mmCIF file of C-alpha atoms in Angstrom:
data_model
loop_
_atom_site.group_PDB
_atom_site.id
_atom_site.type_symbol
_atom_site.label_atom_id
_atom_site.label_comp_id
_atom_site.label_asym_id
_atom_site.label_seq_id
_atom_site.Cartn_x
_atom_site.Cartn_y
_atom_site.Cartn_z
ATOM 1 C CA MET A 304 13.573 19.303 -20.232
ATOM 2 C CA GLU A 305 13.358 17.899 -16.661
ATOM 3 C CA THR A 306 16.849 16.930 -15.362
ATOM 4 C CA MET A 307 16.529 14.037 -12.725
ATOM 5 C CA THR A 308 18.952 13.085 -10.019
ATOM 6 C CA THR A 309 20.516 9.744 -10.162
ATOM 7 C CA PRO A 310 20.905 7.860 -6.557
ATOM 8 C CA THR A 311 24.286 8.317 -5.006
ATOM 9 C CA LYS A 312 26.453 5.392 -5.166
ATOM 10 C CA ALA A 313 28.599 6.007 -2.117
ATOM 11 C CA ALA A 314 26.266 5.987 0.873
ATOM 12 C CA ALA A 315 26.755 4.057 3.961
ATOM 13 C CA ALA A 316 24.196 1.345 4.322
ATOM 14 C CA THR A 317 22.883 2.833 7.815
ATOM 15 C CA PRO A 318 19.734 5.015 8.499
ATOM 16 C CA ASP A 319 19.560 8.758 8.112
ATOM 17 C CA ALA A 320 17.866 10.939 10.660
ATOM 18 C CA ASP A 321 14.817 10.277 8.717
ATOM 19 C CA GLY A 322 14.767 6.553 8.988
ATOM 20 C CA PHE A 323 15.731 5.888 5.454
ATOM 21 C CA THR A 324 18.528 3.457 4.397
ATOM 22 C CA PRO A 325 20.601 3.376 1.369
ATOM 23 C CA LEU A 326 19.936 0.161 -0.485
ATOM 24 C CA ARG A 327 21.845 -1.119 -3.276
ATOM 25 C CA VAL A 328 19.540 -2.177 -6.585
ATOM 26 C CA LYS A 329 20.916 -5.593 -7.061
ATOM 27 C CA HIS A 330 18.914 -6.224 -10.447
ATOM 28 C CA VAL A 331 16.532 -5.020 -12.777
ATOM 29 C CA ILE A 332 13.924 -6.841 -14.239
ATOM 30 C CA ARG A 333 11.936 -5.613 -17.361
ATOM 31 C CA GLU A 334 8.275 -7.346 -16.597
ATOM 32 C CA THR A 335 6.402 -5.758 -19.078
ATOM 33 C CA ALA A 336 6.699 -2.845 -21.568
ATOM 34 C CA ASP A 337 5.520 -0.568 -18.963
ATOM 35 C CA ALA A 338 6.590 -2.593 -15.377
ATOM 36 C CA VAL A 339 9.979 -3.015 -13.834
ATOM 37 C CA SER A 340 11.091 -4.974 -10.878
ATOM 38 C CA LEU A 341 13.616 -3.833 -8.752
ATOM 39 C CA VAL A 342 15.756 -6.206 -6.401
ATOM 40 C CA LEU A 343 16.865 -4.460 -3.492
ATOM 41 C CA ASP A 344 20.370 -5.923 -1.731
ATOM 42 C CA ILE A 345 19.957 -6.121 2.263
ATOM 43 C CA PRO A 346 23.205 -5.963 4.081
ATOM 44 C CA GLU A 347 23.840 -8.467 6.734
ATOM 45 C CA ALA A 348 23.519 -5.560 9.081
ATOM 46 C CA SER A 349 19.794 -4.677 8.077
ATOM 47 C CA MET A 350 18.320 -7.794 7.723
ATOM 48 C CA ASP A 351 16.261 -7.089 10.747
ATOM 49 C CA ARG A 352 15.455 -3.680 9.798
ATOM 50 C CA PHE A 353 14.164 -5.259 6.780
ATOM 51 C CA GLY A 354 12.265 -8.295 7.435
ATOM 52 C CA TYR A 355 8.791 -8.078 6.562
ATOM 53 C CA GLN A 356 5.584 -9.820 6.258
ATOM 54 C CA ALA A 357 3.876 -10.686 2.998
ATOM 55 C CA GLY A 358 1.693 -7.792 1.723
ATOM 56 C CA GLN A 359 3.491 -4.874 3.262
ATOM 57 C CA PHE A 360 5.348 -2.002 1.475
ATOM 58 C CA VAL A 361 8.229 0.103 1.736
ATOM 59 C CA THR A 362 8.795 3.900 1.062
ATOM 60 C CA LEU A 363 11.206 5.207 -1.221
ATOM 61 C CA ARG A 364 12.613 8.639 -0.974
ATOM 62 C CA VAL A 365 14.004 10.158 -4.334
ATOM 63 C CA THR A 366 15.118 13.359 -5.485
ATOM 64 C CA ILE A 367 14.000 14.564 -9.131
ATOM 65 C CA ASP A 368 15.244 17.747 -10.536
ATOM 66 C CA GLY A 369 16.116 19.085 -7.101
ATOM 67 C CA ALA A 370 12.759 18.093 -5.289
ATOM 68 C CA GLU A 371 12.222 15.441 -2.815
ATOM 69 C CA HIS A 372 9.833 12.618 -3.340
ATOM 70 C CA ARG A 373 8.768 10.028 -1.391
ATOM 71 C CA ARG A 374 6.489 6.810 -2.576
ATOM 72 C CA CYS A 375 5.359 3.789 -1.136
ATOM 73 C CA TYR A 376 6.022 0.416 -3.111
ATOM 74 C CA SER A 377 4.672 -3.144 -2.460
ATOM 75 C CA MET A 378 7.022 -5.974 -1.875
ATOM 76 C CA SER A 379 6.322 -8.523 -4.945
ATOM 77 C CA SER A 380 8.611 -10.913 -3.314
ATOM 78 C CA SER A 381 7.768 -13.204 -0.400
ATOM 79 C CA PRO A 382 9.615 -13.487 2.847
ATOM 80 C CA HIS A 383 9.799 -16.872 2.330
ATOM 81 C CA SER A 384 11.426 -16.945 -1.235
ATOM 82 C CA GLY A 385 15.032 -16.018 -0.159
ATOM 83 C CA THR A 386 16.652 -12.812 1.520
ATOM 84 C CA ASP A 387 16.203 -10.531 -1.424
ATOM 85 C CA LEU A 388 13.490 -7.891 -1.427
ATOM 86 C CA ARG A 389 11.823 -7.010 -4.772
ATOM 87 C CA ILE A 390 9.533 -4.563 -5.346
ATOM 88 C CA THR A 391 7.714 -4.020 -8.802
ATOM 89 C CA VAL A 392 6.577 -0.341 -10.113
ATOM 90 C CA LYS A 393 4.209 0.150 -13.316
ATOM 91 C CA ARG A 394 4.510 3.076 -15.275
ATOM 92 C CA ASP A 395 1.780 6.011 -14.654
ATOM 93 C CA ARG A 396 0.854 8.513 -16.930
ATOM 94 C CA ASP A 397 0.953 10.972 -14.272
ATOM 95 C CA GLY A 398 3.308 9.262 -12.248
ATOM 96 C CA LEU A 399 6.460 11.036 -11.681
ATOM 97 C CA VAL A 400 8.156 8.658 -9.600
ATOM 98 C CA SER A 401 6.961 5.905 -11.137
ATOM 99 C CA ASN A 402 8.267 6.647 -14.610
ATOM 100 C CA TRP A 403 11.387 7.914 -13.106
ATOM 101 C CA ILE A 404 12.149 4.349 -11.760
ATOM 102 C CA ASN A 405 11.220 2.887 -15.305
ATOM 103 C CA ASP A 406 13.448 5.278 -16.865
ATOM 104 C CA THR A 407 16.387 5.887 -14.773
ATOM 105 C CA VAL A 408 17.273 3.349 -12.043
ATOM 106 C CA ARG A 409 20.117 0.859 -13.087
ATOM 107 C CA ALA A 410 21.690 -1.958 -11.262
ATOM 108 C CA GLY A 411 23.881 -0.462 -8.514
ATOM 109 C CA ASP A 412 22.296 2.802 -7.771
ATOM 110 C CA LEU A 413 21.419 3.026 -4.051
ATOM 111 C CA ILE A 414 17.961 3.795 -3.366
ATOM 112 C CA TYR A 415 16.813 5.714 0.043
ATOM 113 C CA THR A 416 14.610 2.939 1.675
ATOM 114 C CA ALA A 417 12.477 3.451 4.874
ATOM 115 C CA ALA A 418 11.648 0.059 6.950
ATOM 116 C CA PRO A 419 8.670 -2.129 5.791
ATOM 117 C CA GLU A 420 5.021 -1.033 6.677
ATOM 118 C CA GLY A 421 1.432 -2.068 6.392
ATOM 119 C CA ARG A 422 -1.286 -4.167 7.542
ATOM 120 C CA PHE A 423 -2.431 -5.664 4.082
ATOM 121 C CA VAL A 424 -1.114 -8.888 5.732
ATOM 122 C CA LEU A 425 -2.453 -12.765 6.058
ATOM 123 C CA THR A 426 -4.577 -13.026 9.048
ATOM 124 C CA ASP A 427 -4.182 -15.910 11.833
ATOM 125 C CA ALA A 428 -7.335 -17.425 10.752
ATOM 126 C CA ASP A 429 -7.224 -20.613 9.311
ATOM 127 C CA ARG A 430 -9.160 -19.332 6.293
ATOM 128 C CA ASP A 431 -8.553 -19.753 2.478
ATOM 129 C CA ILE A 432 -7.684 -16.510 0.820
ATOM 130 C CA VAL A 433 -9.298 -15.218 -2.348
ATOM 131 C CA THR A 434 -7.537 -12.170 -3.722
ATOM 132 C CA PHE A 435 -8.361 -9.781 -6.472
ATOM 133 C CA ALA A 436 -5.533 -7.717 -8.299
ATOM 134 C CA GLY A 437 -5.892 -4.924 -10.586
ATOM 135 C CA GLY A 438 -2.774 -4.129 -12.787
ATOM 136 C CA SER A 439 0.182 -3.215 -10.429
ATOM 137 C CA GLY A 440 -2.159 -4.434 -7.470
ATOM 138 C CA ILE A 441 -0.656 -7.623 -8.354
ATOM 139 C CA THR A 442 2.723 -6.949 -6.165
ATOM 140 C CA PRO A 443 1.298 -7.362 -2.598
ATOM 141 C CA VAL A 444 -1.178 -10.091 -3.755
ATOM 142 C CA LEU A 445 1.560 -12.345 -5.366
ATOM 143 C CA SER A 446 3.349 -12.076 -1.992
ATOM 144 C CA LEU A 447 0.439 -13.187 -0.439
ATOM 145 C CA VAL A 448 -0.245 -16.015 -2.421
ATOM 146 C CA HIS A 449 3.072 -17.392 -2.334
ATOM 147 C CA SER A 450 3.505 -16.998 1.186
ATOM 148 C CA THR A 451 0.112 -18.863 1.736
ATOM 149 C CA LEU A 452 1.173 -21.719 -0.573
ATOM 150 C CA ALA A 453 4.638 -22.142 1.585
ATOM 151 C CA THR A 454 3.572 -21.698 4.684
ATOM 152 C CA THR A 455 0.043 -23.261 5.092
ATOM 153 C CA SER A 456 -2.477 -25.595 3.929
ATOM 154 C CA ARG A 457 -4.770 -23.229 2.836
ATOM 155 C CA LYS A 458 -6.093 -22.847 -0.909
ATOM 156 C CA ALA A 459 -5.788 -19.672 -2.861
ATOM 157 C CA ARG A 460 -7.886 -18.228 -5.606
ATOM 158 C CA MET A 461 -7.057 -15.132 -7.475
ATOM 159 C CA PHE A 462 -9.243 -12.874 -9.901
ATOM 160 C CA TYR A 463 -6.322 -10.806 -12.017
ATOM 161 C CA ALA A 464 -7.441 -7.780 -14.422
ATOM 162 C CA ASN A 465 -5.364 -6.091 -16.677
ATOM 163 C CA ARG A 466 -5.943 -4.443 -20.057
ATOM 164 C CA ASN A 467 -4.688 -7.276 -22.381
ATOM 165 C CA LEU A 468 -2.561 -10.260 -22.188
ATOM 166 C CA GLU A 469 0.719 -7.958 -22.858
ATOM 167 C CA SER A 470 0.051 -6.313 -19.468
ATOM 168 C CA VAL A 471 0.090 -9.103 -17.421
ATOM 169 C CA ILE A 472 2.936 -8.759 -14.487
ATOM 170 C CA PHE A 473 4.154 -12.046 -13.947
ATOM 171 C CA ARG A 474 2.384 -13.931 -16.183
ATOM 172 C CA ASP A 475 5.034 -16.903 -16.281
ATOM 173 C CA ALA A 476 5.514 -16.653 -12.472
ATOM 174 C CA LEU A 477 1.803 -17.070 -11.886
ATOM 175 C CA ALA A 478 1.737 -20.077 -14.572
ATOM 176 C CA ASP A 479 4.579 -21.564 -12.650
ATOM 177 C CA LEU A 480 2.894 -21.158 -9.155
ATOM 178 C CA THR A 481 -0.077 -22.923 -10.117
ATOM 179 C CA GLU A 482 1.235 -25.730 -11.481
ATOM 180 C CA GLY A 483 3.486 -26.211 -8.615
ATOM 181 C CA HIS A 484 0.722 -26.114 -6.590
ATOM 182 C CA SER A 485 -1.740 -28.025 -8.455
ATOM 183 C CA GLY A 486 -5.247 -27.959 -6.567
ATOM 184 C CA ARG A 487 -4.364 -25.058 -4.250
ATOM 185 C CA LEU A 488 -4.435 -22.192 -6.301
ATOM 186 C CA GLU A 489 -6.577 -21.349 -9.167
ATOM 187 C CA VAL A 490 -5.806 -17.947 -11.443
ATOM 188 C CA HIS A 491 -8.502 -16.388 -13.188
ATOM 189 C CA HIS A 492 -7.111 -13.951 -15.962
ATOM 190 C CA HIS A 493 -9.861 -11.074 -16.766
ATOM 191 C CA LEU A 494 -8.490 -8.942 -19.912
ATOM 192 C CA ASP A 495 -10.661 -6.178 -20.522
ATOM 193 C CA GLU A 496 -9.873 -6.182 -24.019
ATOM 194 C CA LEU A 497 -11.763 -9.478 -24.596
ATOM 195 C CA ASP A 498 -13.872 -9.320 -21.394
ATOM 196 C CA GLY A 499 -14.983 -5.966 -20.973
ATOM 197 C CA VAL A 500 -14.371 -3.950 -17.792
ATOM 198 C CA VAL A 501 -14.497 -5.806 -14.647
ATOM 199 C CA SER A 502 -18.590 -6.002 -13.628
ATOM 200 C CA SER A 503 -20.303 -6.622 -10.144
ATOM 201 C CA GLN A 504 -21.570 -9.790 -11.836
ATOM 202 C CA ALA A 505 -18.126 -11.123 -12.565
ATOM 203 C CA ILE A 506 -17.167 -10.476 -9.309
ATOM 204 C CA ALA A 507 -20.308 -12.318 -7.515
ATOM 205 C CA ASP A 508 -19.694 -15.129 -10.169
ATOM 206 C CA PHE A 509 -16.287 -15.786 -8.696
ATOM 207 C CA VAL A 510 -16.972 -15.670 -5.201
ATOM 208 C CA LYS A 511 -19.615 -18.147 -4.965
ATOM 209 C CA ASP A 512 -19.301 -20.517 -1.970
ATOM 210 C CA CYS A 513 -16.328 -18.527 -0.875
ATOM 211 C CA SER A 514 -17.943 -16.979 1.967
ATOM 212 C CA THR A 515 -15.903 -18.426 4.777
ATOM 213 C CA ALA A 516 -12.406 -17.264 3.038
ATOM 214 C CA ASP A 517 -10.538 -14.126 3.553
ATOM 215 C CA PHE A 518 -10.761 -11.609 0.722
ATOM 216 C CA TYR A 519 -7.638 -9.427 -0.505
ATOM 217 C CA VAL A 520 -8.119 -6.786 -3.062
ATOM 218 C CA CYS A 521 -5.675 -4.540 -4.534
ATOM 219 C CA GLY A 522 -5.459 -2.300 -7.424
ATOM 220 C CA PRO A 523 -6.921 0.788 -9.099
ATOM 221 C CA ALA A 524 -9.788 2.712 -7.567
ATOM 222 C CA PRO A 525 -12.783 1.671 -9.605
ATOM 223 C CA PHE A 526 -11.376 -1.578 -9.521
ATOM 224 C CA MET A 527 -11.457 -1.767 -6.086
ATOM 225 C CA ASP A 528 -14.835 -0.008 -5.858
ATOM 226 C CA THR A 529 -16.389 -2.369 -7.600
ATOM 227 C CA VAL A 530 -14.874 -5.697 -5.856
ATOM 228 C CA GLU A 531 -15.484 -4.398 -2.325
ATOM 229 C CA GLN A 532 -19.136 -3.414 -3.150
ATOM 230 C CA ALA A 533 -19.742 -6.778 -5.288
ATOM 231 C CA LEU A 534 -18.072 -8.574 -2.094
ATOM 232 C CA LEU A 535 -20.565 -6.815 0.459
ATOM 233 C CA ASP A 536 -23.588 -7.117 -1.891
ATOM 234 C CA ALA A 537 -22.805 -10.804 -1.806
ATOM 235 C CA GLY A 538 -22.597 -10.981 1.867
ATOM 236 C CA ILE A 539 -19.350 -11.004 2.984
ATOM 237 C CA PRO A 540 -18.537 -9.873 6.597
ATOM 238 C CA LYS A 541 -16.532 -6.412 6.397
ATOM 239 C CA GLN A 542 -14.033 -7.768 8.809
ATOM 240 C CA GLN A 543 -13.289 -10.382 6.095
ATOM 241 C CA ILE A 544 -12.345 -7.882 3.333
ATOM 242 C CA HIS A 545 -8.995 -6.545 3.330
ATOM 243 C CA LEU A 546 -8.200 -3.508 0.896
ATOM 244 C CA GLU A 547 -4.510 -1.781 -0.074
ATOM 245 C CA ARG A 548 -4.942 1.531 -2.121
ATOM 246 C CA PHE A 549 -2.351 2.596 -4.209
ATOM 247 C CA THR A 550 -3.789 6.398 -4.486
ATOM 248 C CA VAL A 551 -4.052 9.151 -2.285
ATOM 249 C CA ALA A 552 -8.034 9.841 -1.364
ATOM 250 C CA ALA A 553 -8.844 13.306 -2.255
ATOM 251 C CA ILE A 554 -9.940 15.539 0.280
ATOM 252 C CA PRO A 555 -13.567 16.630 0.383
ATOM 253 C CA ALA A 556 -14.193 20.332 0.481
ATOM 254 C CA ALA A 557 -14.853 21.157 4.156
ATOM 255 C CA ASP A 558 -18.055 20.564 5.580
ATOM 256 C CA PRO A 559 -19.364 24.072 6.514
ATOM 257 C CA ASP A 560 -20.387 23.187 10.388
ATOM 258 C CA GLU A 561 -17.222 21.388 10.944
ATOM 259 C CA ALA A 562 -15.090 24.316 9.312
ATOM 260 C CA ALA A 563 -16.945 26.830 11.566
ATOM 261 C CA VAL A 564 -16.635 24.628 15.247
ATOM 262 C CA THR A 565 -12.878 24.039 15.043
ATOM 263 C CA GLU A 566 -10.371 26.436 16.290
ATOM 264 C CA GLU A 567 -7.150 24.867 17.387
ATOM 265 C CA VAL A 568 -5.640 21.603 17.664
ATOM 266 C CA THR A 569 -3.158 20.353 20.295
ATOM 267 C CA ILE A 570 -0.668 17.806 18.694
ATOM 268 C CA GLU A 571 1.769 15.843 21.253
ATOM 269 C CA LEU A 572 4.300 13.879 19.274
ATOM 270 C CA GLY A 573 7.537 12.453 21.337
ATOM 271 C CA ARG A 574 8.612 15.261 23.867
ATOM 272 C CA SER A 575 7.066 18.087 21.901
ATOM 273 C CA THR A 576 3.331 19.317 22.084
ATOM 274 C CA VAL A 577 2.331 22.336 20.001
ATOM 275 C CA THR A 578 -1.213 23.946 19.715
ATOM 276 C CA ALA A 579 -1.922 25.246 16.303
ATOM 277 C CA PRO A 580 -5.006 27.118 14.726
ATOM 278 C CA TYR A 581 -6.797 25.163 12.549
ATOM 279 C CA ARG A 582 -7.207 25.717 8.877
ATOM 280 C CA ALA A 583 -10.621 24.504 7.297
ATOM 281 C CA GLY A 584 -10.400 21.567 5.557
ATOM 282 C CA ASN A 585 -6.949 20.033 6.376
ATOM 283 C CA THR A 586 -6.730 16.701 8.048
ATOM 284 C CA LEU A 587 -5.169 16.361 11.311
ATOM 285 C CA LEU A 588 -1.663 15.085 9.575
ATOM 286 C CA GLN A 589 -1.728 18.568 7.398
ATOM 287 C CA THR A 590 -2.245 20.392 10.441
ATOM 288 C CA ALA A 591 0.778 18.424 12.380
ATOM 289 C CA ARG A 592 2.868 19.703 9.360
ATOM 290 C CA LEU A 593 1.921 22.756 9.371
ATOM 291 C CA ALA A 594 2.951 22.974 13.032
ATOM 292 C CA GLY A 595 6.215 21.830 12.293
ATOM 293 C CA LEU A 596 5.936 18.509 13.691
ATOM 294 C CA LYS A 597 7.551 15.250 11.571
ATOM 295 C CA ALA A 598 4.320 13.600 12.195
ATOM 296 C CA PRO A 599 4.977 9.857 10.834
ATOM 297 C CA SER A 600 3.381 8.980 7.609
ATOM 298 C CA SER A 601 3.166 6.646 4.577
ATOM 299 C CA CYS A 602 0.834 5.714 2.071
ATOM 300 C CA GLU A 603 -1.713 8.813 2.950
ATOM 301 C CA THR A 604 -4.976 6.926 1.696
ATOM 302 C CA GLY A 605 -5.875 5.332 4.978
ATOM 303 C CA SER A 606 -4.380 2.097 4.692
ATOM 304 C CA CYS A 607 -1.268 1.247 6.286
ATOM 305 C CA GLY A 608 -1.900 3.139 9.765
ATOM 306 C CA THR A 609 1.714 4.490 9.732
ATOM 307 C CA CYS A 610 0.161 7.851 11.007
ATOM 308 C CA MET A 611 -2.321 6.553 13.276
ATOM 309 C CA ALA A 612 -2.607 8.605 16.530
ATOM 310 C CA GLN A 613 -5.210 8.983 19.223
ATOM 311 C CA VAL A 614 -7.577 11.539 19.914
ATOM 312 C CA VAL A 615 -8.002 12.145 23.720
ATOM 313 C CA GLU A 616 -10.054 15.261 23.501
ATOM 314 C CA GLY A 617 -12.687 16.292 21.409
ATOM 315 C CA SER A 618 -13.668 14.522 17.961
ATOM 316 C CA ALA A 619 -12.520 14.112 14.515
ATOM 317 C CA ARG A 620 -14.039 12.019 11.446
ATOM 318 C CA MET A 621 -11.985 9.952 8.951
ATOM 319 C CA LEU A 622 -12.866 10.154 5.350
ATOM 320 C CA ASN A 623 -11.382 6.568 4.641
ATOM 321 C CA ASN A 624 -10.140 3.881 7.174
ATOM 322 C CA ASP A 625 -8.823 0.403 5.799
ATOM 323 C CA ALA A 626 -6.100 0.393 8.706
ATOM 324 C CA LEU A 627 -7.938 0.192 11.805
ATOM 325 C CA ASP A 628 -10.203 -2.097 13.708
ATOM 326 C CA ASP A 629 -13.772 -1.142 15.160
ATOM 327 C CA ASP A 630 -12.278 -1.152 18.870
ATOM 328 C CA GLU A 631 -9.504 0.933 17.796
ATOM 329 C CA VAL A 632 -11.869 3.501 16.529
ATOM 330 C CA ALA A 633 -13.784 3.190 19.157
ATOM 331 C CA GLU A 634 -10.900 3.887 21.684
ATOM 332 C CA GLY A 635 -10.455 7.367 19.765
ATOM 333 C CA TRP A 636 -7.416 5.901 17.366
ATOM 334 C CA VAL A 637 -7.568 7.580 13.835
ATOM 335 C CA VAL A 638 -5.398 7.492 10.575
ATOM 336 C CA THR A 639 -4.464 11.170 10.581
ATOM 337 C CA CYS A 640 -4.132 11.552 6.924
ATOM 338 C CA GLN A 641 -7.645 10.928 6.458
ATOM 339 C CA ALA A 642 -8.878 12.386 9.611
ATOM 340 C CA LEU A 643 -11.026 16.224 10.017
ATOM 341 C CA PRO A 644 -11.562 17.512 13.262
ATOM 342 C CA THR A 645 -14.952 17.893 14.125
ATOM 343 C CA SER A 646 -15.006 19.780 17.702
ATOM 344 C CA ARG A 647 -13.800 23.348 18.843
ATOM 345 C CA THR A 648 -10.774 21.989 20.157
ATOM 346 C CA VAL A 649 -9.157 18.755 19.488
ATOM 347 C CA LYS A 650 -6.098 17.058 21.089
ATOM 348 C CA VAL A 651 -4.265 14.144 19.529
ATOM 349 C CA VAL A 652 -1.186 11.952 20.790
ATOM 350 C CA TYR A 653 0.880 9.974 18.594
ATOM 351 C CA GLU A 654 2.618 7.008 19.945
#
């Protein structure tokens, strides 16, 4: 039977060498049978460090059976709804950390937490927002909608997909939010049990006459793929589509031509510059780690931008990029967790 280590309850609320601060769990809220919210108590001295924008996430560091694990969880709270920071975690069949949080964490425990990050945030454009959430993808979407209603005059529409009514996280909160902002918020619940799996046609019907909005999508990969393609097919400009992925993208088999050409990678991080032989199929982030560098990273899906670095010599291609805009890519910036080198030598510089 696996032994799990409970977070220590006797640590100072200051960041450690890796930038993680022990935050006390103020409340544990059972949202559904398979989802729990943790309300984290932010000490006064750490308020600036843990200030965040709606849609961002924090990275947790936990120890389970003696092994360290890091996972990213979006805030389901809004920075405009009080000082508490809340994350919501849904149980997953293969989710070691998410299941541990659901089963083990109690009020009073300390969770080692890094400062908020992420680019899945509201734009400066004065556009209405249309959001798509699947399952636990509601967490950053709820935060975005709440802040939109609290700080702007924009309208918001939400397409929320779940297996059945019992699995709908924040069902009551969404009903209250809709009632409190009559005419500004519309929530459409899609239940697979009744409506079948979300189809492209269902998405197309939902976004009729919404081409000038900003679109935010978060949920399981098949759901996101369906929504993204339906939006593109509907003529929505790609720059108005914002994606937040929860799952790590698989690294495909190395391209034989690329594997043959790349010999070494030079990485500059802070005051360290290391040149390492390249192992076929590894991303630039994996190469940095193998070279002994503590390269910044978080989501490892190409969504948050934490691991971004600039390719100043040679070239690389990204498997997935939901973080960088076209101008940044043109300047050589890559998300290293999704970047494979494509030239004989490559030099990468982290900010």
